[in-house]
Amino acid sequence: MDKSAPKAIHLKDYAPPPYLIDTVDLTFDLGEEVTRVRSSLQLRANPVRLPDGAPVPLVLDGQELKLVSLAIDGRTLEPAEYAIGPESLTIFDPPAAFALEVETELKPQENTSLEGLYRTSGNFCTQCEAEGFRKITYFLDRPDVMARYRTTITADALKYPVLLSNGNLVAASKMGHDGRHTVTWEDPFAKPCYLFALVAGVLVHVEDSYVTRSGRTVTLRIYVEPGNQDKCDHAMRSLKKSMAWDENVYGLEYDLDIFMIVAVGDFNMGAMENKGLNVFNTKYILARPESATDTDFLGVEAVVAHEYFHNWTGNRVTCRDWFQLSLKEGLTVFRDQEFSSDLNSRPVKRIADVQRLRAAQFPEDSGPMAHPIRPDSYIEINNFYTTTVYEKGAEVVRMIHTLLGAEGYRKGIDLYFERHDGQAVTCDDFVAAMEDATGKDLSQFRRWYSQAGTPELDISGEYDGHGRTYRLTVRQSCPPSPGQPVKQPYHIPLALGLLDPQGADIPLRLKTEDVPKGTSRVLDVTEAEQVFEFADVPAPPVPSLLRGFSAPVKLRMSYTDDDLTFLMANDSDAFNRWEAGQTLGTRLLLGLVEDRAAGRPLELSRGFLDALDKILNDPALDHAFAAQALTLPSEGYLGQQMPVIDVDGIHEVRGFARKAIAAHLRDDLLSTYRALGGNEPFAIDAAIGRRSLKNLALGYLMSLEDAEAVELCVGQFHNAHAMTDVIAALGLLNDTHLPQRDAALARFYETWKNEPLVVDKWFSIQAMSERPETLAEVRSLLNHPAFEIRNPNKVYALIGGFAGGNAVRFHDSSGAGYEFLADQVLTLNGLNPQVASRMVKLFARWRKYDDRRQAFMRAQLERIVGAPNLSPDVFEIASKSLQAA
Ligand code: B3K
Ligand code: ZN
């Protein structure tokens, strides 16, 4: 690493801030060329850090700012009293308590990073988390500095009729002679600056209201660009459901008189929970059945809830420092997962969440970027908004919930808010509240916060017919992670049941107990090796382990194929019924990959086909669940199970298996399709399940590419009302060389060219086509008039769709896909480091491939690390990816 490489920040170096800020008074003068920001701060020495009030220099964060003036208690400072660095403003000798006035200038129209104050569709908008506020004004930009804000905005009244900030509107002027108008907002709750927000522009809103449990009426508004008002109903309904759910399940009420959401087209991530003024990516607000899929609808519901839930878990109680990010994110993801489970099907939601964890978090946790949910260090904090901090973080909170039970968990949460409302705290404070409220010892459990890597459970069972006992031996281990060669045993909640030969659950009594404790229970696994002995077991049981995926671990158990089909058919735990099918499918497909490599003929086991047949023809089964159970393990998941990922082998074998299943079940798939295929009116309910099973059937049928299937598919594409069905059909045609493919793509674009979110789908579908010409097509789509590299959604759709969603084409053995990605990373690096960094992460797993591909990927990573003007974001990911394994 060269000398100029950006430096890491360590958790162990945390120190409280030397100064506190009590109030912030901001005035924004928004202009086309220059925007002026005046900031008046009330500061005082922090008694915790400077007990005698002893003054130390005040170092404020600031980036890309032009300082106009600086005054303390009304006196302009002399140049010798302060210094400006590239990322800071130091005042050498401030008093113990004082008013600071800072005036700065910035150019939001030139800000392509979409962090700080920037422009989107002609409007002004902010994004401050994690460290964007320092691009607006000089400040102590850290979450443990909490202040009360008053924000005044002045702007051209015609260009920017709507002016918004956090809290309540306290003053508004009419247009003056200069054509400008002014508003003032005041937020009564102290907050860290990352929750500050400002929006200005031409926006329309839909309005509703919500009466809280205690009888207060809250105004709810969703602001969108004109023309989008008719796409907000679902988001508004989701918001009201979230507010009710948080009152019912957590006893938490909303606290301001108004809650606003603004949807913008240019946004780096999904959404942002600014106090009273959430800013959203349009993708997670706008939804109508004709133009959004069922997945989009569920996404809107979950993200609206997630951001709303942050009002308590994140805003009222916030993070002491960014290492504690999972304090708010893991907890809030757990909350939104539970919200969605309560509203929709619990097993279907759990399966989807586990699939996501396995697809993204498990690879991260075993790669060069592996980190604990509470990282020890970072170079660029924006790189740590990861699936580990979010989704594994949620699993950790879920395990606490499992270990304490719903009631104990709620006691812990109540204590957490009682102790910490209005504070900036740590993950440890959260765990301590859980312990203190219940008396449960979570000291060993805390290792989930400090150790990286996915633990592995090796379980074996032994039945003793004479003693009628069943012994489970549980061994746990965890592979090394960067900087963590050795791991200590975890405290793992292992939920399980035992099935008798008829498939019924056996009452579970451990040998040390007098009476059985239910038929499904949670064991505390704490040792490297531990034995659990069950009594009164009448016959050799089949164990159902890790029910509901009770811990984020990899499970190894020597099931026979028959055990797995037995569990698929009989387990009372729906998640494990699905899991058994996946385990069997994985085993069979990996076997076929080996057969292919050895030149043996491919054949799919009859028993597996029969098991799928049973699922397809089980009328009692929930449709959405059946669709999940009939879906083969993904290519990505299969790859993870191999020491060296055989990209082509996996792709070919999975395609072969799909065809074999389709051929075997053709008649039943056709009748399923026909039974569910009605063009029914759209609803977000059980119809989602019907659509997913119907489209699954169509997918299998299309793998045969016979005339009947093609006719159904083309018919569906042309006639369906719901976008879910249109996109499913288009996605299937998209993988073919049929003449109907290009016609359908062209027609789709013509129909939807004025809807940016639908055009994103059009880009990503093409990027994910398995056709060999895909890379060439993606390259030419970069020049399509609808593609815009400054728009994150477009980048995620086209470049991300190809490099992250099309393994067989991205990993083409020519290395051309890698060169393409590196080119894009380098372009994006100069425009938007956060987006560039997300793209460069797609190289991180390069060591999992064969030598030839490794050499190609490594060369591209080296090229990136050696490039001039590399952002810390890209540098951190690329350099850590290259570090020795
Ligand atoms: N807290 C934001 C994420 C901010 C990301 C900054 N790079 C959205 C969320 O998790 O709810
Ligand atoms: Zn969040």
Short mmCIF file of N, CA, C and O in Angstrom, two decimals, residues 434-485:
data_model
loop_
_atom_site.label_atom_id
_atom_site.label_comp_id
_atom_site.label_asym_id
_atom_site.label_seq_id
_atom_site.Cartn_x
_atom_site.Cartn_y
_atom_site.Cartn_z
N MET A 434 -31.30 -6.22 27.57
CA MET A 434 -31.96 -7.53 27.41
C MET A 434 -31.65 -8.43 28.62
O MET A 434 -32.51 -9.15 29.12
N GLU A 435 -30.40 -8.38 29.05
CA GLU A 435 -29.99 -9.19 30.21
C GLU A 435 -30.67 -8.70 31.49
O GLU A 435 -31.24 -9.48 32.25
N ASP A 436 -30.59 -7.39 31.71
CA ASP A 436 -31.08 -6.85 32.97
C ASP A 436 -32.58 -7.00 33.12
O ASP A 436 -33.10 -7.15 34.23
N ALA A 437 -33.29 -6.97 31.99
CA ALA A 437 -34.75 -7.09 32.08
C ALA A 437 -35.19 -8.52 32.34
O ALA A 437 -36.30 -8.75 32.80
N THR A 438 -34.33 -9.49 32.02
CA THR A 438 -34.77 -10.89 32.08
C THR A 438 -33.93 -11.77 33.00
O THR A 438 -34.32 -12.90 33.30
N GLY A 439 -32.75 -11.29 33.37
CA GLY A 439 -31.86 -12.13 34.16
C GLY A 439 -31.11 -13.17 33.33
O GLY A 439 -30.35 -13.97 33.86
N LYS A 440 -31.29 -13.16 32.03
CA LYS A 440 -30.59 -14.13 31.16
C LYS A 440 -29.15 -13.67 30.93
O LYS A 440 -28.89 -12.50 30.66
N ASP A 441 -28.22 -14.59 31.06
CA ASP A 441 -26.81 -14.26 30.86
C ASP A 441 -26.46 -14.34 29.37
O ASP A 441 -26.51 -15.42 28.78
N LEU A 442 -26.12 -13.19 28.79
CA LEU A 442 -25.79 -13.19 27.35
C LEU A 442 -24.31 -12.92 27.12
O LEU A 442 -23.91 -12.46 26.05
N SER A 443 -23.49 -13.21 28.15
CA SER A 443 -22.07 -12.85 27.99
C SER A 443 -21.42 -13.62 26.84
O SER A 443 -20.72 -13.05 26.02
N GLN A 444 -21.68 -14.92 26.76
CA GLN A 444 -21.09 -15.67 25.65
C GLN A 444 -21.76 -15.30 24.33
O GLN A 444 -21.13 -15.25 23.27
N PHE A 445 -23.05 -14.99 24.41
CA PHE A 445 -23.78 -14.61 23.20
C PHE A 445 -23.15 -13.40 22.51
O PHE A 445 -23.21 -13.25 21.30
N ARG A 446 -22.53 -12.52 23.34
CA ARG A 446 -21.93 -11.30 22.78
C ARG A 446 -20.90 -11.59 21.69
O ARG A 446 -20.56 -10.70 20.92
N ARG A 447 -20.36 -12.80 21.64
CA ARG A 447 -19.37 -13.11 20.58
C ARG A 447 -19.95 -12.93 19.19
O ARG A 447 -19.23 -12.73 18.23
N TRP A 448 -21.28 -13.02 19.08
CA TRP A 448 -21.90 -12.77 17.76
C TRP A 448 -21.61 -11.36 17.28
O TRP A 448 -21.67 -11.07 16.09
N TYR A 449 -21.34 -10.45 18.20
CA TYR A 449 -21.06 -9.06 17.83
C TYR A 449 -19.60 -8.86 17.45
O TYR A 449 -19.27 -7.93 16.74
N SER A 450 -18.71 -9.71 17.98
CA SER A 450 -17.29 -9.44 17.79
C SER A 450 -16.59 -10.41 16.84
O SER A 450 -15.51 -10.11 16.36
N GLN A 451 -17.19 -11.56 16.57
CA GLN A 451 -16.53 -12.52 15.69
C GLN A 451 -17.21 -12.53 14.32
O GLN A 451 -18.43 -12.55 14.22
N ALA A 452 -16.37 -12.57 13.28
CA ALA A 452 -16.90 -12.67 11.92
C ALA A 452 -16.97 -14.14 11.52
O ALA A 452 -16.46 -15.01 12.23
N GLY A 453 -17.56 -14.41 10.39
CA GLY A 453 -17.60 -15.78 9.85
C GLY A 453 -18.90 -16.49 10.16
O GLY A 453 -19.59 -16.16 11.13
N THR A 454 -19.23 -17.47 9.34
CA THR A 454 -20.45 -18.24 9.53
C THR A 454 -20.11 -19.52 10.29
O THR A 454 -19.37 -20.36 9.78
N PRO A 455 -20.64 -19.69 11.50
CA PRO A 455 -20.36 -20.92 12.26
C PRO A 455 -20.93 -22.14 11.54
O PRO A 455 -21.92 -22.03 10.81
N GLU A 456 -20.29 -23.28 11.79
CA GLU A 456 -20.76 -24.53 11.19
C GLU A 456 -21.14 -25.49 12.30
O GLU A 456 -20.41 -25.66 13.27
N LEU A 457 -22.30 -26.09 12.13
CA LEU A 457 -22.75 -27.09 13.10
C LEU A 457 -22.68 -28.46 12.44
O LEU A 457 -23.23 -28.66 11.36
N ASP A 458 -21.99 -29.37 13.09
CA ASP A 458 -21.92 -30.75 12.63
C ASP A 458 -22.71 -31.58 13.60
O ASP A 458 -22.35 -31.68 14.77
N ILE A 459 -23.77 -32.19 13.17
CA ILE A 459 -24.63 -32.89 14.12
C ILE A 459 -24.76 -34.35 13.71
O ILE A 459 -24.88 -34.68 12.52
N SER A 460 -24.67 -35.23 14.70
CA SER A 460 -24.93 -36.64 14.39
C SER A 460 -25.86 -37.21 15.45
O SER A 460 -25.89 -36.74 16.60
N GLY A 461 -26.66 -38.18 15.06
CA GLY A 461 -27.64 -38.76 15.98
C GLY A 461 -27.43 -40.26 16.12
O GLY A 461 -26.97 -40.92 15.20
N GLU A 462 -27.78 -40.77 17.32
CA GLU A 462 -27.58 -42.19 17.57
C GLU A 462 -28.76 -42.68 18.39
O GLU A 462 -29.07 -42.12 19.44
N TYR A 463 -29.42 -43.72 17.90
CA TYR A 463 -30.61 -44.23 18.61
C TYR A 463 -30.26 -45.50 19.38
O TYR A 463 -29.60 -46.39 18.83
N ASP A 464 -30.73 -45.57 20.62
CA ASP A 464 -30.51 -46.79 21.41
C ASP A 464 -31.88 -47.41 21.70
O ASP A 464 -32.67 -46.88 22.50
N GLY A 465 -32.17 -48.52 21.01
CA GLY A 465 -33.48 -49.15 21.10
C GLY A 465 -33.78 -49.70 22.49
O GLY A 465 -34.92 -49.66 22.94
N HIS A 466 -32.74 -50.20 23.18
CA HIS A 466 -32.97 -50.75 24.52
C HIS A 466 -33.37 -49.65 25.48
O HIS A 466 -34.37 -49.75 26.20
N GLY A 467 -32.57 -48.62 25.51
CA GLY A 467 -32.85 -47.53 26.46
C GLY A 467 -33.91 -46.57 25.94
O GLY A 467 -34.28 -45.64 26.64
N ARG A 468 -34.38 -46.77 24.71
CA ARG A 468 -35.32 -45.83 24.06
C ARG A 468 -34.81 -44.38 24.18
O ARG A 468 -35.55 -43.46 24.52
N THR A 469 -33.51 -44.23 23.92
CA THR A 469 -32.94 -42.88 23.99
C THR A 469 -32.35 -42.51 22.62
O THR A 469 -32.00 -43.37 21.82
N TYR A 470 -32.25 -41.21 22.42
CA TYR A 470 -31.68 -40.68 21.19
C TYR A 470 -30.65 -39.62 21.58
O TYR A 470 -30.95 -38.68 22.30
N ARG A 471 -29.40 -39.87 21.14
CA ARG A 471 -28.31 -38.95 21.50
C ARG A 471 -27.95 -38.09 20.30
O ARG A 471 -27.64 -38.61 19.22
N LEU A 472 -27.99 -36.78 20.52
CA LEU A 472 -27.54 -35.86 19.46
C LEU A 472 -26.20 -35.30 19.88
O LEU A 472 -26.07 -34.71 20.96
N THR A 473 -25.20 -35.49 19.05
CA THR A 473 -23.90 -34.88 19.32
C THR A 473 -23.75 -33.66 18.41
O THR A 473 -23.87 -33.76 17.19
N VAL A 474 -23.53 -32.52 19.04
CA VAL A 474 -23.46 -31.25 18.30
C VAL A 474 -22.05 -30.69 18.41
O VAL A 474 -21.56 -30.47 19.52
N ARG A 475 -21.40 -30.51 17.27
CA ARG A 475 -20.07 -29.88 17.26
C ARG A 475 -20.17 -28.56 16.52
O ARG A 475 -20.80 -28.50 15.47
N GLN A 476 -19.54 -27.53 17.07
CA GLN A 476 -19.53 -26.25 16.35
C GLN A 476 -18.11 -25.79 16.09
O GLN A 476 -17.19 -26.07 16.85
N SER A 477 -17.96 -25.10 14.95
CA SER A 477 -16.66 -24.52 14.61
C SER A 477 -16.94 -23.31 13.72
O SER A 477 -18.05 -23.12 13.26
N CYS A 478 -15.91 -22.50 13.54
CA CYS A 478 -16.09 -21.34 12.66
C CYS A 478 -14.77 -21.08 11.94
O CYS A 478 -13.72 -20.96 12.59
N PRO A 479 -14.80 -21.06 10.62
CA PRO A 479 -13.54 -20.86 9.88
C PRO A 479 -12.92 -19.50 10.18
O PRO A 479 -13.62 -18.58 10.61
N PRO A 480 -11.61 -19.37 9.98
CA PRO A 480 -10.95 -18.08 10.24
C PRO A 480 -11.45 -16.97 9.32
O PRO A 480 -11.94 -17.24 8.23
N SER A 481 -11.35 -15.74 9.81
CA SER A 481 -11.72 -14.56 9.01
C SER A 481 -10.53 -13.61 9.01
O SER A 481 -9.64 -13.74 9.85
N PRO A 482 -10.52 -12.61 8.11
CA PRO A 482 -9.41 -11.66 8.10
C PRO A 482 -9.20 -11.05 9.49
O PRO A 482 -10.14 -10.51 10.08
N GLY A 483 -7.99 -11.19 10.03
CA GLY A 483 -7.68 -10.64 11.36
C GLY A 483 -8.20 -11.46 12.51
O GLY A 483 -8.00 -11.11 13.66
N GLN A 484 -8.89 -12.57 12.23
CA GLN A 484 -9.44 -13.41 13.30
C GLN A 484 -9.16 -14.88 13.00
O GLN A 484 -10.05 -15.60 12.53
N PRO A 485 -7.91 -15.32 13.26
CA PRO A 485 -7.55 -16.70 12.92
C PRO A 485 -8.30 -17.74 13.75
O PRO A 485 -8.59 -18.82 13.25
#
